[in-house]
Amino acid sequence: MSTIAFLGTGLLGGAFAEAAAKRGDTVTAWNRSPDKVHALAQFGVMGAASPAEAVRNAARVHIVLKDDAVVEEVLAAARAGLSPDAIIIDHTTTLPTLTAARAERLHAEGVKYLHCPVFMGPPAARNAQGTMMVAGPRALFESVKADLATMTGRLAYMGERTDVAAVNKLFGNAMIIGVTAVMADVLTMAQASDVSAEDAIKLLGFIDLNAIVAGRGVNMAKGNYSPSFELTMARKDVRLMLETAGDRPMAVLPSVATRMDQLIAAGHGADDCCVLGIDAVQRQ
């Protein structure tokens, strides 16, 4: 079993610390709000008064914090207690450019650092489910691979480019947020049409989102706009959606309509609706 520290015990960090203690690891934790650490005492997690105290003697230091600024602040506060052999495992969702700069600086200072953002909520963290991505030196990853594998259902090493996991985390969250926003618009149309929200969401289960990504998504990435669902027809359907919703607020479809109108005016009306991504592909 390992001696590890957790800096940040919000919903996700607290779930990770709880699971680690239940696996038999020696776990010390710090959080800006001490009550969140005290709540973990029932699982055997020991509280610390400061980040430096929490990381003392820890072989691994897991950080699950709000953003880049807080990561920098907490790491600075922890350095006095950090063992030269300790490995920092950063699960925070951060800006890729700042992640790369932080990794370069820490590595130059002799600090072992891996960026390991996750796609999981607290229940998944407690039950070693979901996905954890890892970016950083391969040798460093290999040294903790077995330990990280106990924390997740899928462990994906993304490579030595230190910001690549941060970028992919934003890709995934964009999809989650985007799909959530579209579902909000679907529910708005359901309300306007006197269809129950539960029935509307049930219908969405008939749509294979993975097939859309594998088909239209791949075509979009390749710049292949051969039509199977022409943009003009898709725009007509979006008009029907907006007219169905009436004056109710919509999350994303009005912006989609505006972008479609711009592309149709530019001569792309006969292309597949995945031409919505044309500018992104052209910038590659």
mmCIF file of C-alpha atoms in Angstrom:
data_model
loop_
_atom_site.group_PDB
_atom_site.id
_atom_site.type_symbol
_atom_site.label_atom_id
_atom_site.label_comp_id
_atom_site.label_asym_id
_atom_site.label_seq_id
_atom_site.Cartn_x
_atom_site.Cartn_y
_atom_site.Cartn_z
ATOM 1 C CA MET A 1 0.000 0.000 0.000
ATOM 2 C CA SER A 2 1.102 3.584 -0.623
ATOM 3 C CA THR A 3 1.455 6.738 1.427
ATOM 4 C CA ILE A 4 -0.307 9.422 -0.549
ATOM 5 C CA ALA A 5 -1.710 12.914 -0.165
ATOM 6 C CA PHE A 6 -4.724 14.656 -1.647
ATOM 7 C CA LEU A 7 -4.776 18.422 -2.033
ATOM 8 C CA GLY A 8 -8.360 19.416 -2.696
ATOM 9 C CA THR A 9 -11.190 17.326 -1.324
ATOM 10 C CA GLY A 10 -14.239 18.663 -3.083
ATOM 11 C CA LEU A 11 -16.701 16.225 -4.620
ATOM 12 C CA LEU A 12 -14.157 14.485 -6.864
ATOM 13 C CA GLY A 13 -11.066 14.815 -4.684
ATOM 14 C CA GLY A 14 -12.967 13.639 -1.630
ATOM 15 C CA ALA A 15 -14.243 10.590 -3.522
ATOM 16 C CA PHE A 16 -10.714 9.745 -4.661
ATOM 17 C CA ALA A 17 -9.362 10.084 -1.110
ATOM 18 C CA GLU A 18 -12.162 7.932 0.291
ATOM 19 C CA ALA A 19 -11.522 5.194 -2.272
ATOM 20 C CA ALA A 20 -7.768 5.245 -1.659
ATOM 21 C CA ALA A 21 -8.239 4.887 2.092
ATOM 22 C CA LYS A 22 -10.647 1.998 1.554
ATOM 23 C CA ARG A 23 -8.019 0.279 -0.622
ATOM 24 C CA GLY A 24 -5.649 0.415 2.334
ATOM 25 C CA ASP A 25 -3.446 3.356 1.340
ATOM 26 C CA THR A 26 -2.247 5.738 4.033
ATOM 27 C CA VAL A 27 -4.005 8.951 3.039
ATOM 28 C CA THR A 28 -3.500 12.489 4.277
ATOM 29 C CA ALA A 29 -5.616 15.292 2.862
ATOM 30 C CA TRP A 30 -5.836 19.056 2.903
ATOM 31 C CA ASN A 31 -8.625 21.329 1.760
ATOM 32 C CA ARG A 32 -9.190 25.047 2.093
ATOM 33 C CA SER A 33 -12.446 24.194 3.899
ATOM 34 C CA PRO A 34 -11.378 21.880 6.777
ATOM 35 C CA ASP A 35 -14.902 20.466 7.176
ATOM 36 C CA LYS A 36 -14.528 18.648 3.861
ATOM 37 C CA VAL A 37 -11.451 16.863 5.179
ATOM 38 C CA HIS A 38 -13.035 16.102 8.550
ATOM 39 C CA ALA A 39 -15.879 14.341 6.739
ATOM 40 C CA LEU A 40 -13.342 11.849 5.371
ATOM 41 C CA ALA A 41 -12.027 10.843 8.798
ATOM 42 C CA GLN A 42 -14.622 8.062 8.989
ATOM 43 C CA PHE A 43 -12.781 6.345 6.128
ATOM 44 C CA GLY A 44 -9.371 6.691 7.737
ATOM 45 C CA VAL A 45 -8.238 9.821 5.909
ATOM 46 C CA MET A 46 -6.005 11.992 8.099
ATOM 47 C CA GLY A 47 -6.393 15.752 7.919
ATOM 48 C CA ALA A 48 -3.570 18.245 7.554
ATOM 49 C CA ALA A 49 -3.459 21.904 8.488
ATOM 50 C CA SER A 50 -1.531 22.951 5.381
ATOM 51 C CA PRO A 51 -0.530 21.630 1.954
ATOM 52 C CA ALA A 52 3.078 21.251 3.136
ATOM 53 C CA GLU A 53 1.995 19.142 6.099
ATOM 54 C CA ALA A 54 -0.260 17.005 3.886
ATOM 55 C CA VAL A 55 2.480 16.072 1.399
ATOM 56 C CA ARG A 56 5.208 15.308 3.930
ATOM 57 C CA ASN A 57 6.386 11.684 3.444
ATOM 58 C CA ALA A 58 3.910 11.120 0.571
ATOM 59 C CA ALA A 59 5.095 9.064 -2.387
ATOM 60 C CA ARG A 60 2.296 10.486 -4.554
ATOM 61 C CA VAL A 61 0.513 13.806 -4.266
ATOM 62 C CA HIS A 62 -2.866 13.987 -6.018
ATOM 63 C CA ILE A 63 -4.270 17.443 -6.625
ATOM 64 C CA VAL A 64 -7.892 18.071 -7.590
ATOM 65 C CA LEU A 65 -8.408 21.816 -7.605
ATOM 66 C CA LYS A 66 -10.486 24.538 -9.249
ATOM 67 C CA ASP A 67 -8.214 26.020 -11.906
ATOM 68 C CA ASP A 68 -4.666 26.943 -12.873
ATOM 69 C CA ALA A 69 -4.342 29.809 -10.394
ATOM 70 C CA VAL A 70 -5.329 27.607 -7.465
ATOM 71 C CA VAL A 71 -3.023 24.821 -8.658
ATOM 72 C CA GLU A 72 -0.078 27.241 -8.666
ATOM 73 C CA GLU A 73 -0.999 28.634 -5.253
ATOM 74 C CA VAL A 74 -1.385 25.234 -3.611
ATOM 75 C CA LEU A 75 1.726 23.748 -5.217
ATOM 76 C CA ALA A 76 3.770 26.691 -3.971
ATOM 77 C CA ALA A 77 2.400 26.141 -0.468
ATOM 78 C CA ALA A 78 3.167 22.411 -0.643
ATOM 79 C CA ARG A 79 6.772 22.624 -1.866
ATOM 80 C CA ALA A 80 8.309 22.956 1.600
ATOM 81 C CA GLY A 81 7.013 19.518 2.586
ATOM 82 C CA LEU A 82 7.418 17.759 -0.763
ATOM 83 C CA SER A 83 9.815 14.814 -0.870
ATOM 84 C CA PRO A 84 12.352 14.870 -3.750
ATOM 85 C CA ASP A 85 10.991 11.486 -4.878
ATOM 86 C CA ALA A 86 7.307 12.405 -4.638
ATOM 87 C CA ILE A 87 5.263 12.381 -7.851
ATOM 88 C CA ILE A 88 2.586 15.020 -8.335
ATOM 89 C CA ILE A 89 -0.530 13.683 -10.047
ATOM 90 C CA ASP A 90 -2.624 16.650 -11.189
ATOM 91 C CA HIS A 91 -6.273 15.781 -11.947
ATOM 92 C CA THR A 92 -7.353 19.412 -12.352
ATOM 93 C CA THR A 93 -9.019 20.599 -15.567
ATOM 94 C CA THR A 94 -6.643 23.341 -16.709
ATOM 95 C CA LEU A 95 -5.716 25.540 -19.664
ATOM 96 C CA PRO A 96 -3.400 23.582 -21.987
ATOM 97 C CA THR A 97 -0.860 26.391 -22.462
ATOM 98 C CA LEU A 98 -0.543 26.935 -18.716
ATOM 99 C CA THR A 99 -0.370 23.186 -18.121
ATOM 100 C CA ALA A 100 2.569 22.879 -20.512
ATOM 101 C CA ALA A 101 4.359 25.835 -18.942
ATOM 102 C CA ARG A 102 3.807 24.446 -15.451
ATOM 103 C CA ALA A 103 5.089 21.003 -16.417
ATOM 104 C CA GLU A 104 8.182 22.467 -18.082
ATOM 105 C CA ARG A 105 8.967 24.629 -15.051
ATOM 106 C CA LEU A 106 8.440 21.857 -12.522
ATOM 107 C CA HIS A 107 10.473 19.334 -14.496
ATOM 108 C CA ALA A 108 13.308 21.879 -14.786
ATOM 109 C CA GLU A 109 13.177 22.274 -11.007
ATOM 110 C CA GLY A 110 13.426 18.522 -10.521
ATOM 111 C CA VAL A 111 9.774 18.058 -9.519
ATOM 112 C CA LYS A 112 8.073 14.958 -10.909
ATOM 113 C CA TYR A 113 4.739 15.960 -12.426
ATOM 114 C CA LEU A 114 2.062 14.257 -14.520
ATOM 115 C CA HIS A 115 -1.173 15.817 -15.714
ATOM 116 C CA CYS A 116 -3.972 13.280 -15.287
ATOM 117 C CA PRO A 117 -7.446 14.756 -15.890
ATOM 118 C CA VAL A 118 -10.416 12.428 -15.704
ATOM 119 C CA PHE A 119 -13.832 11.782 -17.159
ATOM 120 C CA MET A 120 -15.652 10.633 -14.048
ATOM 121 C CA GLY A 121 -17.880 11.909 -11.293
ATOM 122 C CA PRO A 122 -17.676 11.108 -7.582
ATOM 123 C CA PRO A 123 -19.507 7.738 -7.801
ATOM 124 C CA ALA A 124 -17.120 6.586 -10.535
ATOM 125 C CA ALA A 125 -14.122 7.780 -8.513
ATOM 126 C CA ARG A 126 -15.300 5.745 -5.530
ATOM 127 C CA ASN A 127 -15.707 2.631 -7.680
ATOM 128 C CA ALA A 128 -12.663 2.912 -9.988
ATOM 129 C CA GLN A 129 -14.786 3.564 -13.072
ATOM 130 C CA GLY A 130 -14.580 6.143 -15.833
ATOM 131 C CA THR A 131 -11.459 7.277 -17.677
ATOM 132 C CA MET A 132 -8.174 8.816 -16.552
ATOM 133 C CA MET A 133 -5.845 10.377 -19.129
ATOM 134 C CA VAL A 134 -2.131 10.829 -18.478
ATOM 135 C CA ALA A 135 0.358 13.175 -20.152
ATOM 136 C CA GLY A 136 4.038 13.512 -19.330
ATOM 137 C CA PRO A 137 7.308 11.575 -19.340
ATOM 138 C CA ARG A 138 6.722 7.918 -20.201
ATOM 139 C CA ALA A 139 9.177 6.649 -17.597
ATOM 140 C CA LEU A 140 7.362 8.612 -14.923
ATOM 141 C CA PHE A 141 4.021 7.237 -16.081
ATOM 142 C CA GLU A 142 5.337 3.682 -16.048
ATOM 143 C CA SER A 143 6.464 4.144 -12.435
ATOM 144 C CA VAL A 144 2.902 4.900 -11.290
ATOM 145 C CA LYS A 145 0.900 3.067 -13.941
ATOM 146 C CA ALA A 146 -0.169 0.223 -11.651
ATOM 147 C CA ASP A 147 -1.227 2.631 -8.895
ATOM 148 C CA LEU A 148 -3.229 4.846 -11.234
ATOM 149 C CA ALA A 149 -4.916 1.802 -12.752
ATOM 150 C CA THR A 150 -6.506 1.045 -9.371
ATOM 151 C CA MET A 151 -8.278 4.425 -9.505
ATOM 152 C CA THR A 152 -10.081 4.139 -12.836
ATOM 153 C CA GLY A 153 -11.832 1.842 -15.250
ATOM 154 C CA ARG A 154 -9.738 3.044 -18.205
ATOM 155 C CA LEU A 155 -6.213 4.443 -18.000
ATOM 156 C CA ALA A 156 -5.103 6.176 -21.211
ATOM 157 C CA TYR A 157 -1.514 7.327 -21.641
ATOM 158 C CA MET A 158 -1.662 10.184 -24.162
ATOM 159 C CA GLY A 159 2.078 10.668 -24.664
ATOM 160 C CA GLU A 160 4.921 12.880 -23.520
ATOM 161 C CA ARG A 161 3.442 16.128 -24.814
ATOM 162 C CA THR A 162 2.524 17.598 -21.454
ATOM 163 C CA ASP A 163 -0.579 19.523 -22.510
ATOM 164 C CA VAL A 164 -2.251 16.829 -24.618
ATOM 165 C CA ALA A 165 -4.392 15.401 -21.792
ATOM 166 C CA ALA A 166 -5.514 18.937 -20.909
ATOM 167 C CA VAL A 167 -6.589 19.508 -24.520
ATOM 168 C CA ASN A 168 -8.452 16.204 -24.698
ATOM 169 C CA LYS A 169 -10.181 16.945 -21.396
ATOM 170 C CA LEU A 170 -11.572 20.126 -22.936
ATOM 171 C CA PHE A 171 -12.644 18.185 -26.047
ATOM 172 C CA GLY A 172 -14.591 15.761 -23.885
ATOM 173 C CA ASN A 173 -16.141 18.417 -21.686
ATOM 174 C CA ALA A 174 -17.164 20.365 -24.785
ATOM 175 C CA MET A 175 -19.056 17.298 -25.991
ATOM 176 C CA ILE A 176 -20.683 16.776 -22.594
ATOM 177 C CA ILE A 177 -21.719 20.418 -22.300
ATOM 178 C CA GLY A 178 -22.806 20.628 -25.935
ATOM 179 C CA VAL A 179 -24.987 17.522 -25.762
ATOM 180 C CA THR A 180 -26.459 18.765 -22.488
ATOM 181 C CA ALA A 181 -27.317 22.110 -24.093
ATOM 182 C CA VAL A 182 -28.950 20.421 -27.088
ATOM 183 C CA MET A 183 -30.995 18.244 -24.722
ATOM 184 C CA ALA A 184 -32.153 21.434 -23.023
ATOM 185 C CA ASP A 185 -33.398 22.694 -26.390
ATOM 186 C CA VAL A 186 -35.117 19.351 -27.029
ATOM 187 C CA LEU A 187 -36.926 19.679 -23.703
ATOM 188 C CA THR A 188 -37.942 23.229 -24.616
ATOM 189 C CA MET A 189 -39.504 21.927 -27.825
ATOM 190 C CA ALA A 190 -41.162 19.131 -25.858
ATOM 191 C CA GLN A 191 -42.684 21.642 -23.452
ATOM 192 C CA ALA A 192 -43.977 23.718 -26.359
ATOM 193 C CA SER A 193 -45.442 20.591 -27.971
ATOM 194 C CA ASP A 194 -47.093 19.200 -24.821
ATOM 195 C CA VAL A 195 -44.790 16.158 -24.810
ATOM 196 C CA SER A 196 -43.462 14.964 -21.475
ATOM 197 C CA ALA A 197 -39.800 15.621 -20.772
ATOM 198 C CA GLU A 198 -39.294 11.961 -19.882
ATOM 199 C CA ASP A 199 -40.718 10.801 -23.219
ATOM 200 C CA ALA A 200 -38.555 13.281 -25.131
ATOM 201 C CA ILE A 201 -35.374 12.070 -23.426
ATOM 202 C CA LYS A 202 -36.393 8.450 -23.980
ATOM 203 C CA LEU A 203 -36.614 9.142 -27.715
ATOM 204 C CA LEU A 204 -33.010 10.364 -27.736
ATOM 205 C CA GLY A 205 -31.993 6.835 -26.786
ATOM 206 C CA PHE A 206 -32.912 5.794 -30.335
ATOM 207 C CA ILE A 207 -30.060 7.918 -31.720
ATOM 208 C CA ASP A 208 -26.588 6.351 -31.865
ATOM 209 C CA LEU A 209 -24.271 9.225 -30.940
ATOM 210 C CA ASN A 210 -21.199 7.025 -31.353
ATOM 211 C CA ALA A 211 -22.203 6.343 -34.958
ATOM 212 C CA ILE A 212 -22.571 10.077 -35.577
ATOM 213 C CA VAL A 213 -19.055 10.684 -34.265
ATOM 214 C CA ALA A 214 -17.630 7.772 -36.269
ATOM 215 C CA GLY A 215 -19.415 8.847 -39.442
ATOM 216 C CA ARG A 216 -20.131 12.557 -39.722
ATOM 217 C CA GLY A 217 -17.453 13.445 -37.166
ATOM 218 C CA VAL A 218 -14.713 11.658 -39.099
ATOM 219 C CA ASN A 219 -15.914 13.205 -42.363
ATOM 220 C CA MET A 220 -15.794 16.624 -40.747
ATOM 221 C CA ALA A 221 -12.232 16.065 -39.524
ATOM 222 C CA LYS A 222 -11.171 14.954 -43.022
ATOM 223 C CA GLY A 223 -12.921 17.855 -44.739
ATOM 224 C CA ASN A 224 -15.296 15.511 -46.563
ATOM 225 C CA TYR A 225 -18.593 17.336 -47.075
ATOM 226 C CA SER A 226 -20.208 14.959 -49.574
ATOM 227 C CA PRO A 227 -23.907 15.373 -48.828
ATOM 228 C CA SER A 228 -26.061 12.865 -47.048
ATOM 229 C CA PHE A 229 -27.926 15.570 -45.078
ATOM 230 C CA GLU A 230 -27.612 18.811 -47.029
ATOM 231 C CA LEU A 231 -27.021 21.993 -45.076
ATOM 232 C CA THR A 232 -30.067 23.697 -46.589
ATOM 233 C CA MET A 233 -32.291 20.835 -45.452
ATOM 234 C CA ALA A 234 -30.719 20.829 -41.999
ATOM 235 C CA ARG A 235 -31.291 24.603 -41.798
ATOM 236 C CA LYS A 236 -34.942 24.063 -42.690
ATOM 237 C CA ASP A 237 -35.228 21.596 -39.830
ATOM 238 C CA VAL A 238 -33.601 24.038 -37.407
ATOM 239 C CA ARG A 239 -36.171 26.642 -38.507
ATOM 240 C CA LEU A 240 -38.923 24.186 -37.642
ATOM 241 C CA MET A 241 -37.333 23.561 -34.248
ATOM 242 C CA LEU A 242 -37.144 27.274 -33.471
ATOM 243 C CA GLU A 243 -40.711 27.852 -34.635
ATOM 244 C CA THR A 244 -41.858 24.961 -32.456
ATOM 245 C CA ALA A 245 -40.181 26.484 -29.402
ATOM 246 C CA GLY A 246 -41.716 29.878 -30.102
ATOM 247 C CA ASP A 247 -40.453 32.634 -27.824
ATOM 248 C CA ARG A 248 -39.098 30.239 -25.226
ATOM 249 C CA PRO A 249 -35.355 30.626 -24.481
ATOM 250 C CA MET A 250 -33.080 28.202 -26.318
ATOM 251 C CA ALA A 251 -29.546 27.189 -25.356
ATOM 252 C CA VAL A 252 -27.752 26.542 -28.659
ATOM 253 C CA LEU A 253 -30.015 26.164 -31.698
ATOM 254 C CA PRO A 254 -30.331 29.905 -32.465
ATOM 255 C CA SER A 255 -26.528 30.131 -32.710
ATOM 256 C CA VAL A 256 -26.462 27.045 -34.938
ATOM 257 C CA ALA A 257 -29.030 28.683 -37.219
ATOM 258 C CA THR A 258 -26.922 31.825 -37.499
ATOM 259 C CA ARG A 259 -23.827 29.830 -38.442
ATOM 260 C CA MET A 260 -25.795 27.807 -41.000
ATOM 261 C CA ASP A 261 -27.063 31.014 -42.626
ATOM 262 C CA GLN A 262 -23.487 32.292 -42.940
ATOM 263 C CA LEU A 263 -22.329 29.085 -44.633
ATOM 264 C CA ILE A 264 -25.318 28.953 -46.977
ATOM 265 C CA ALA A 265 -24.621 32.562 -48.002
ATOM 266 C CA ALA A 266 -21.020 31.517 -48.691
ATOM 267 C CA GLY A 267 -22.225 28.844 -51.142
ATOM 268 C CA HIS A 268 -22.186 25.705 -48.963
ATOM 269 C CA GLY A 269 -25.904 24.983 -48.963
ATOM 270 C CA ALA A 270 -25.556 21.794 -51.018
ATOM 271 C CA ASP A 271 -22.776 20.405 -48.809
ATOM 272 C CA ASP A 272 -23.413 18.036 -45.944
ATOM 273 C CA CYS A 273 -24.300 19.728 -42.681
ATOM 274 C CA CYS A 274 -20.913 18.685 -41.299
ATOM 275 C CA VAL A 275 -19.594 21.646 -43.303
ATOM 276 C CA LEU A 276 -20.306 23.467 -40.050
ATOM 277 C CA GLY A 277 -16.716 22.507 -39.208
ATOM 278 C CA ILE A 278 -15.103 23.848 -42.361
ATOM 279 C CA ASP A 279 -13.225 26.712 -40.721
ATOM 280 C CA ALA A 280 -11.743 24.444 -38.065
ATOM 281 C CA VAL A 281 -10.395 22.059 -40.703
ATOM 282 C CA GLN A 282 -9.017 24.897 -42.846
ATOM 283 C CA ARG A 283 -6.999 26.181 -39.876
ATOM 284 C CA GLN A 284 -5.097 22.910 -39.511
#
